PDB file of C-alpha atoms in Angstrom:
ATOM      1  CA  UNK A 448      63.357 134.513 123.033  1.00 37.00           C
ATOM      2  CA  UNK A 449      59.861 132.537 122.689  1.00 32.00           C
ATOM      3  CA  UNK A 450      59.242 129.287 124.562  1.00 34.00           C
ATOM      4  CA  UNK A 451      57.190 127.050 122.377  1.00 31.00           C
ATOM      5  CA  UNK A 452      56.577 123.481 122.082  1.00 30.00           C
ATOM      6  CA  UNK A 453      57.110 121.542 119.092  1.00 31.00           C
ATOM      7  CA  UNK A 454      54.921 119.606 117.481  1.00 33.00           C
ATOM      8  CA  UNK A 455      55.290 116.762 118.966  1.00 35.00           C
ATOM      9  CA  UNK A 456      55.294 118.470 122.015  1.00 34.00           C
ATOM     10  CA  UNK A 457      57.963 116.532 123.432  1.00 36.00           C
ATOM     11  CA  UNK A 458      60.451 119.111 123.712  1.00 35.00           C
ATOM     12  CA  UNK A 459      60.441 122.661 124.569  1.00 35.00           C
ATOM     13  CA  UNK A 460      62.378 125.235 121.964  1.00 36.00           C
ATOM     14  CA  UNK A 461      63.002 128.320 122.026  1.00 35.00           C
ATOM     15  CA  UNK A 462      64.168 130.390 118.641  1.00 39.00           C
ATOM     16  CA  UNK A 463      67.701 132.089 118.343  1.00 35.00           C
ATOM     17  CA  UNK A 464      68.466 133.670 115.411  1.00 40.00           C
ATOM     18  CA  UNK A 465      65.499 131.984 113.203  1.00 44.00           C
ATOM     19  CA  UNK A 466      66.633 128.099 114.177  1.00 44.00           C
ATOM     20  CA  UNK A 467      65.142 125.744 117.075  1.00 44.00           C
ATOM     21  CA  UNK A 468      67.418 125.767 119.970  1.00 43.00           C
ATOM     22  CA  UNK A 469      67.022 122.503 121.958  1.00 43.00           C
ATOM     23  CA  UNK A 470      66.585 123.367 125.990  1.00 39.00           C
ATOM     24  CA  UNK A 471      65.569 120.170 126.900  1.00 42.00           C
ATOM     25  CA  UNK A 472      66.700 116.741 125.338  1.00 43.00           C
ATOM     26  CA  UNK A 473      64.164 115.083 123.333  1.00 48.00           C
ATOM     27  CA  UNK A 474      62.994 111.467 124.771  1.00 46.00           C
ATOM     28  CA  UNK A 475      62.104 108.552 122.220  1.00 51.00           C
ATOM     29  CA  UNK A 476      58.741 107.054 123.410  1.00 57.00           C
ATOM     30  CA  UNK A 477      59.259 103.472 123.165  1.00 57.00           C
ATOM     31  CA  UNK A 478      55.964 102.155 121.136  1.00 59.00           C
ATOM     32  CA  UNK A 479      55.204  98.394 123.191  1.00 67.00           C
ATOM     33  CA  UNK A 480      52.400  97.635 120.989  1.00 82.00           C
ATOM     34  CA  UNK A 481      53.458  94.096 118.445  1.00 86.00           C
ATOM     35  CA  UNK A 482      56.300  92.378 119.317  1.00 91.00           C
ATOM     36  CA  UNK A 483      59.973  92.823 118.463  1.00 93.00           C
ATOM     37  CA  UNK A 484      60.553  90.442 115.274  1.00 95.00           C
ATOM     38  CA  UNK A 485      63.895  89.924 115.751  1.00 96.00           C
ATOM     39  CA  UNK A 486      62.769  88.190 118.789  1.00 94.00           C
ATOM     40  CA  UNK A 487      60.660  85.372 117.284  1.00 94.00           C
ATOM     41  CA  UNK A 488      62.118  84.989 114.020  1.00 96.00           C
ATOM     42  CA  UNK A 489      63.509  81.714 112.832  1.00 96.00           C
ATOM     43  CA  UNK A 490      66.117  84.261 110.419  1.00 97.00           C
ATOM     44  CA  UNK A 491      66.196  87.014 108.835  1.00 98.00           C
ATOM     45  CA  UNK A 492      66.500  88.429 104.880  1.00 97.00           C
ATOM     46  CA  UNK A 493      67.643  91.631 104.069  1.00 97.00           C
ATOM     47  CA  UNK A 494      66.165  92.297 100.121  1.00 95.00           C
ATOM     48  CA  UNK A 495      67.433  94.870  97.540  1.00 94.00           C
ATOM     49  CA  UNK A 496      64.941  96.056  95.362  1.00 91.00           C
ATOM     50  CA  UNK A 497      65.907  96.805  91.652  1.00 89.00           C
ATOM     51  CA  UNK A 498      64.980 100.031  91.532  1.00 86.00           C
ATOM     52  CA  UNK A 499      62.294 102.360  94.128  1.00 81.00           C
ATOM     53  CA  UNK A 500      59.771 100.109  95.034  1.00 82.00           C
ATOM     54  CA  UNK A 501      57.077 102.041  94.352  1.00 78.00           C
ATOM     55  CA  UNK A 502      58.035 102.428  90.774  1.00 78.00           C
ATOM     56  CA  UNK A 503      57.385  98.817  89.853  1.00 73.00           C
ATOM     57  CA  UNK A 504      54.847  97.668  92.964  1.00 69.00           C
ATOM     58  CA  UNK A 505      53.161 101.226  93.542  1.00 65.00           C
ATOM     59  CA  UNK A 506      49.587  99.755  94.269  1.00 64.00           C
ATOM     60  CA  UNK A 507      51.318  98.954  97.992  1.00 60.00           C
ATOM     61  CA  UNK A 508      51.756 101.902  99.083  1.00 59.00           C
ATOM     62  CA  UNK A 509      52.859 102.544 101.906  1.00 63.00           C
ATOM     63  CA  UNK A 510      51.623  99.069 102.986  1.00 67.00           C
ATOM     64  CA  UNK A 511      53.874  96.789 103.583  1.00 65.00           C
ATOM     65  CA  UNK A 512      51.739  93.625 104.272  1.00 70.00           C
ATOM     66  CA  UNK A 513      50.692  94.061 100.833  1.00 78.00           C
ATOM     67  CA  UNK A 514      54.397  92.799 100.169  1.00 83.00           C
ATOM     68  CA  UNK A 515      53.160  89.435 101.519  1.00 86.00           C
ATOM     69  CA  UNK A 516      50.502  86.773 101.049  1.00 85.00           C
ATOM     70  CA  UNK A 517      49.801  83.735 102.162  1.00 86.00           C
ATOM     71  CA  UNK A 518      53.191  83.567 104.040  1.00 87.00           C
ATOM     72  CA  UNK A 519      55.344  84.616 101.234  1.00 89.00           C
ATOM     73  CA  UNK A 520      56.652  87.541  99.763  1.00 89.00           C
ATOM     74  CA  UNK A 521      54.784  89.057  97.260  1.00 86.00           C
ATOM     75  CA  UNK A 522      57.097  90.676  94.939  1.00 88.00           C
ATOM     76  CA  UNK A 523      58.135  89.798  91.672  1.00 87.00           C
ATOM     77  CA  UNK A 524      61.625  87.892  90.996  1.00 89.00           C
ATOM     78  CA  UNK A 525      62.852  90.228  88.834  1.00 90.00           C
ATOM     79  CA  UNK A 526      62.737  93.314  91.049  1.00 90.00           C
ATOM     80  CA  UNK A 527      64.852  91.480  94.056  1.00 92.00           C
ATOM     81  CA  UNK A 528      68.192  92.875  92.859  1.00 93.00           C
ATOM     82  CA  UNK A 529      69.881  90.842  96.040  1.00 95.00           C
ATOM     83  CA  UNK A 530      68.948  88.928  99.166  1.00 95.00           C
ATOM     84  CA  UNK A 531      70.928  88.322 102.414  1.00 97.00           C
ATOM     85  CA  UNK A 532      69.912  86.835 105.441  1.00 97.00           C
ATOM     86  CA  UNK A 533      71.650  88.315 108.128  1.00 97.00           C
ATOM     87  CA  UNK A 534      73.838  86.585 110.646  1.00 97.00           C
ATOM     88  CA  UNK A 535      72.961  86.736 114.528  1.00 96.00           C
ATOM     89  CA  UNK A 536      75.584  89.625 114.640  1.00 96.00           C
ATOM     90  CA  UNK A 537      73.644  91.637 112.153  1.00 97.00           C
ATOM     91  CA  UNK A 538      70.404  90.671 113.175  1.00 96.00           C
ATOM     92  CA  UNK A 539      71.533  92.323 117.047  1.00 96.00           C
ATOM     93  CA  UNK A 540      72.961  95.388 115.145  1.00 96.00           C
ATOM     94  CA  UNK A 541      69.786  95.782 113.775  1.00 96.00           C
ATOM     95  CA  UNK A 542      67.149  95.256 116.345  1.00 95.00           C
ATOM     96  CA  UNK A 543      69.643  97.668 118.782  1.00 94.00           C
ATOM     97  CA  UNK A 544      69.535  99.848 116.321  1.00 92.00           C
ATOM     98  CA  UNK A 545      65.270  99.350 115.498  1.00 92.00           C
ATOM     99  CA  UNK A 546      64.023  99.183 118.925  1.00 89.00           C
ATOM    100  CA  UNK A 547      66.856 100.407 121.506  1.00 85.00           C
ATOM    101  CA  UNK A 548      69.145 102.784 120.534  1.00 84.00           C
ATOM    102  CA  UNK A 549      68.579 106.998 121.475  1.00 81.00           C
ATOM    103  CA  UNK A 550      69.366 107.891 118.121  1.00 79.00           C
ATOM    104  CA  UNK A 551      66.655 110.661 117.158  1.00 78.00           C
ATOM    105  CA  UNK A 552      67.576 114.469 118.013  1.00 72.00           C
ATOM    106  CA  UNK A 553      65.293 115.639 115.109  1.00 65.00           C
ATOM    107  CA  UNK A 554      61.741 114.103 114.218  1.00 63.00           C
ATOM    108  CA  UNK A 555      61.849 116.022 110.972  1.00 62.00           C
ATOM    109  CA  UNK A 556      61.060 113.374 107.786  1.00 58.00           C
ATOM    110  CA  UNK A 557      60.672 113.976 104.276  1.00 61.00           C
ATOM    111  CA  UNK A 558      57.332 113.615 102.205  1.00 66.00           C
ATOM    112  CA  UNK A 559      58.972 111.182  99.482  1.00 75.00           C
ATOM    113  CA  UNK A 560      58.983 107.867  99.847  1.00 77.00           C
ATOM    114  CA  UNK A 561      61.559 105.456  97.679  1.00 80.00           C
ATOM    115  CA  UNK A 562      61.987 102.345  99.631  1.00 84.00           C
ATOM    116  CA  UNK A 563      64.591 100.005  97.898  1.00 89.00           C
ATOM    117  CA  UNK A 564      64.986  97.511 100.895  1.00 93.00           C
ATOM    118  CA  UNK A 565      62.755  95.066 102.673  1.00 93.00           C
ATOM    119  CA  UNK A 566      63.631  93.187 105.819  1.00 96.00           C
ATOM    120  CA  UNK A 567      61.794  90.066 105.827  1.00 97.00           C
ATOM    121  CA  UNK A 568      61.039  88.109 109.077  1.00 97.00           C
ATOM    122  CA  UNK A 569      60.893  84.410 108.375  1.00 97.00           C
ATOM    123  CA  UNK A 570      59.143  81.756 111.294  1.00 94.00           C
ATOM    124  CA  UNK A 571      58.878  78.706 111.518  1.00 89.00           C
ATOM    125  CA  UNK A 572      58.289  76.385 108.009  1.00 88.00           C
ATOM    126  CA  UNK A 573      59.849  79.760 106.161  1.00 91.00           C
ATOM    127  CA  UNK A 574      56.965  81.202 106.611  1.00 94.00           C
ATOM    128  CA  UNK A 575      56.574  85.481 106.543  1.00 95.00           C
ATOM    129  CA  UNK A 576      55.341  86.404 109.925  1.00 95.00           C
ATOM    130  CA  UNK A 577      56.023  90.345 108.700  1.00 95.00           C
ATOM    131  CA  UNK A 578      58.773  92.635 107.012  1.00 95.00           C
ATOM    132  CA  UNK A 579      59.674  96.171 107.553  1.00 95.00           C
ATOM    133  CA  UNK A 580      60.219  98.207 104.273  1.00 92.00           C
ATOM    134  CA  UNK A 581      63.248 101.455 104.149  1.00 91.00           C
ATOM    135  CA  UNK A 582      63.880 104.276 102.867  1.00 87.00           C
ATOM    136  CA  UNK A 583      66.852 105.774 103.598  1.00 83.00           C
ATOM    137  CA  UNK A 584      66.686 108.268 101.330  1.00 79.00           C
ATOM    138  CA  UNK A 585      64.166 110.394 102.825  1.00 77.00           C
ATOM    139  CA  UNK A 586      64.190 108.600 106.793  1.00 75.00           C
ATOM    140  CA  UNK A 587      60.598 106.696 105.716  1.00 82.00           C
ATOM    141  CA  UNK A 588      59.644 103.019 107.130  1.00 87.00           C
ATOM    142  CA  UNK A 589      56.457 101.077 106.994  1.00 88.00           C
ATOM    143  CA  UNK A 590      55.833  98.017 109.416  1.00 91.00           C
ATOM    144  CA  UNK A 591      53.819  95.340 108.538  1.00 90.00           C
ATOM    145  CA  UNK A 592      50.608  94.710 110.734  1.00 90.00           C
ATOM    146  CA  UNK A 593      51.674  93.463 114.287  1.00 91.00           C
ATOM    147  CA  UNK A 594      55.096  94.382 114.114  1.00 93.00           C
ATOM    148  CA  UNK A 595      56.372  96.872 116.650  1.00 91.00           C
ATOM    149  CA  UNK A 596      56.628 100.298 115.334  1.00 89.00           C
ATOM    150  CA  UNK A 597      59.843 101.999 115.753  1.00 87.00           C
ATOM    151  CA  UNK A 598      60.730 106.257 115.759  1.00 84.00           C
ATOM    152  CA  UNK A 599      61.791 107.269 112.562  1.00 84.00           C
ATOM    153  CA  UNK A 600      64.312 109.829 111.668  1.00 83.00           C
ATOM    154  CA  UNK A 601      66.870 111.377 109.765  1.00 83.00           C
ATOM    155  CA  UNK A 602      69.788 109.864 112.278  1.00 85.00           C
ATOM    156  CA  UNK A 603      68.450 106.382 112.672  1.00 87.00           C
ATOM    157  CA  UNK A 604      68.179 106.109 109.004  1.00 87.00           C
ATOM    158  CA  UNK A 605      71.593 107.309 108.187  1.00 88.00           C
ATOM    159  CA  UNK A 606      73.056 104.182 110.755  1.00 92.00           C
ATOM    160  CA  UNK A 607      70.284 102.199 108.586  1.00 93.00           C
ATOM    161  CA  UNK A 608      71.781 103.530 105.429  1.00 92.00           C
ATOM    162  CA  UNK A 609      74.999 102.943 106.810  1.00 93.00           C
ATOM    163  CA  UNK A 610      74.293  99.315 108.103  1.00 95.00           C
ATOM    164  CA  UNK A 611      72.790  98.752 104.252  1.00 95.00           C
ATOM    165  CA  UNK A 612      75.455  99.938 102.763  1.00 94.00           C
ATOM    166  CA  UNK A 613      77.997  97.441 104.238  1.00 94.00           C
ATOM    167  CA  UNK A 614      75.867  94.294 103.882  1.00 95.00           C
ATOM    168  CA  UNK A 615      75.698  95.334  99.669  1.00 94.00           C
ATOM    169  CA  UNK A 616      79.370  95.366 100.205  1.00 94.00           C
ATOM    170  CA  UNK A 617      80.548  92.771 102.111  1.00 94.00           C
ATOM    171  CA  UNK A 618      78.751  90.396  99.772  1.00 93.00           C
ATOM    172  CA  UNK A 619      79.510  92.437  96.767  1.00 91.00           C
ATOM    173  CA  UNK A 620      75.914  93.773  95.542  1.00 90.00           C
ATOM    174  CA  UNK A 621      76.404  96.606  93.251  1.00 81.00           C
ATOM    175  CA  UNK A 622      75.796 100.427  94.163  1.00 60.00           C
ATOM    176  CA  UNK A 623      73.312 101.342  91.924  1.00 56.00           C
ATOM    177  CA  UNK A 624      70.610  98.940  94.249  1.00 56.00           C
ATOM    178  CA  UNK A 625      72.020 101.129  97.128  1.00 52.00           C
ATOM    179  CA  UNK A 626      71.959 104.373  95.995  1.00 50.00           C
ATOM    180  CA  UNK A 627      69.957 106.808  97.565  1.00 46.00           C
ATOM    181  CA  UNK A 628      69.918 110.685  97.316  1.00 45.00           C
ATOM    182  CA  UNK A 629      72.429 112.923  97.738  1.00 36.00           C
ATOM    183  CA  UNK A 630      73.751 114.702 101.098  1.00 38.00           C
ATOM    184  CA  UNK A 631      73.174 118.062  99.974  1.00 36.00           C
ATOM    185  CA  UNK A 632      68.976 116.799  99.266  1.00 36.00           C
ATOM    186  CA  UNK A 633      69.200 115.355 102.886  1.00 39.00           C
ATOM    187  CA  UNK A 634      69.794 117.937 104.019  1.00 40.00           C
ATOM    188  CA  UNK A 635      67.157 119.728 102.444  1.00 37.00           C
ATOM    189  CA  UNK A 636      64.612 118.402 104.819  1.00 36.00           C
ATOM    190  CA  UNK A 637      66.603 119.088 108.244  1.00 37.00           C
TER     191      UNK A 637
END
């Protein structure tokens, strides 16, 4: 067996039988740069896009303060399939789930990014103070500009996906705003 380290080089692997074998467990480093916006925000919106963002708003990127402007979101009416603002109980599910929780045991992400929601931080006067865009298709995220960064990963976005999936149906938002790939191309990029 080979020691190695892995690319992050917060682990140390060694290979059995052509696959990773985890010696020590992996530690999520905490990023304490912005601030936490579920700590400062007035409320919070949870928006389902029509279709893949970056089919109808692809000059963004992967930028999400380009979703803003001014204070307001910058996205047309008619690609908001849904918005929720999430109660203080989902607003703590979410920030545990963000910023706290030990969730990653793989940093493995796919190259594809589809975001079809946007969690948009509201202050004071409804005014945007930032948003953080999903994909839970492929474990992607972008954080707007002063916004703390958070690990991403294929486990913490399943709970995301998870988490999504119950807001669309507890208030009844159709499946085809939720849909994201299948298991089996998922799985592809563990």
């Amino acid at each position: 067996m080979l020691p190695f380290l892995s690319l992050s080089a917060q682990e140390k692997v060694t290979l059995y039988k052509g696959k990773k074998a985890r010696i020590t467990p992996m530690v999520e480093t905490r990023d304490s740069k912005g601030f936490d916006p579920f700590k400062i925000a007035e409320r919070v919106e949870l928006l389902f896009y029509t279709s893949n963002r970056l089919l109808w708003h692809h000059n963004a990127g992967k930028k999400p303060n380009a979703l803003m402007a001014d204070g307001l979101i910058n996205i047309p009416q008619d690609s908001i399939a849904a918005r929720v603002q999430l109660d203080s109980a989902q607003c703590s599910d979410w920030q545990y789930t963000l910023y706290q929780s030990q969730l990653c045991e793989e940093m493995i992400v796919a190259g594809c990014y589809e975001p079809r929601h946007l969690l948009v931080f509201y202050g004071d006067s409804n005014q945007v103070i930032g948003v953080i865009e999903i994909c839970t298709s492929c474990a992607g995220a972008s954080v707007s500009e002063g916004l703390r960064a958070f690990v991403v990963c294929p486990e913490r976005m399943a709970v995301l996906g998870s988490m999504v999936n119950q807001i669309a149906e507890k208030n009844s938002i159709s499946a085809a705003v939720t849909t994201t790939k299948s298991v089996k191309q998922k799985q592809k990029f563990r």
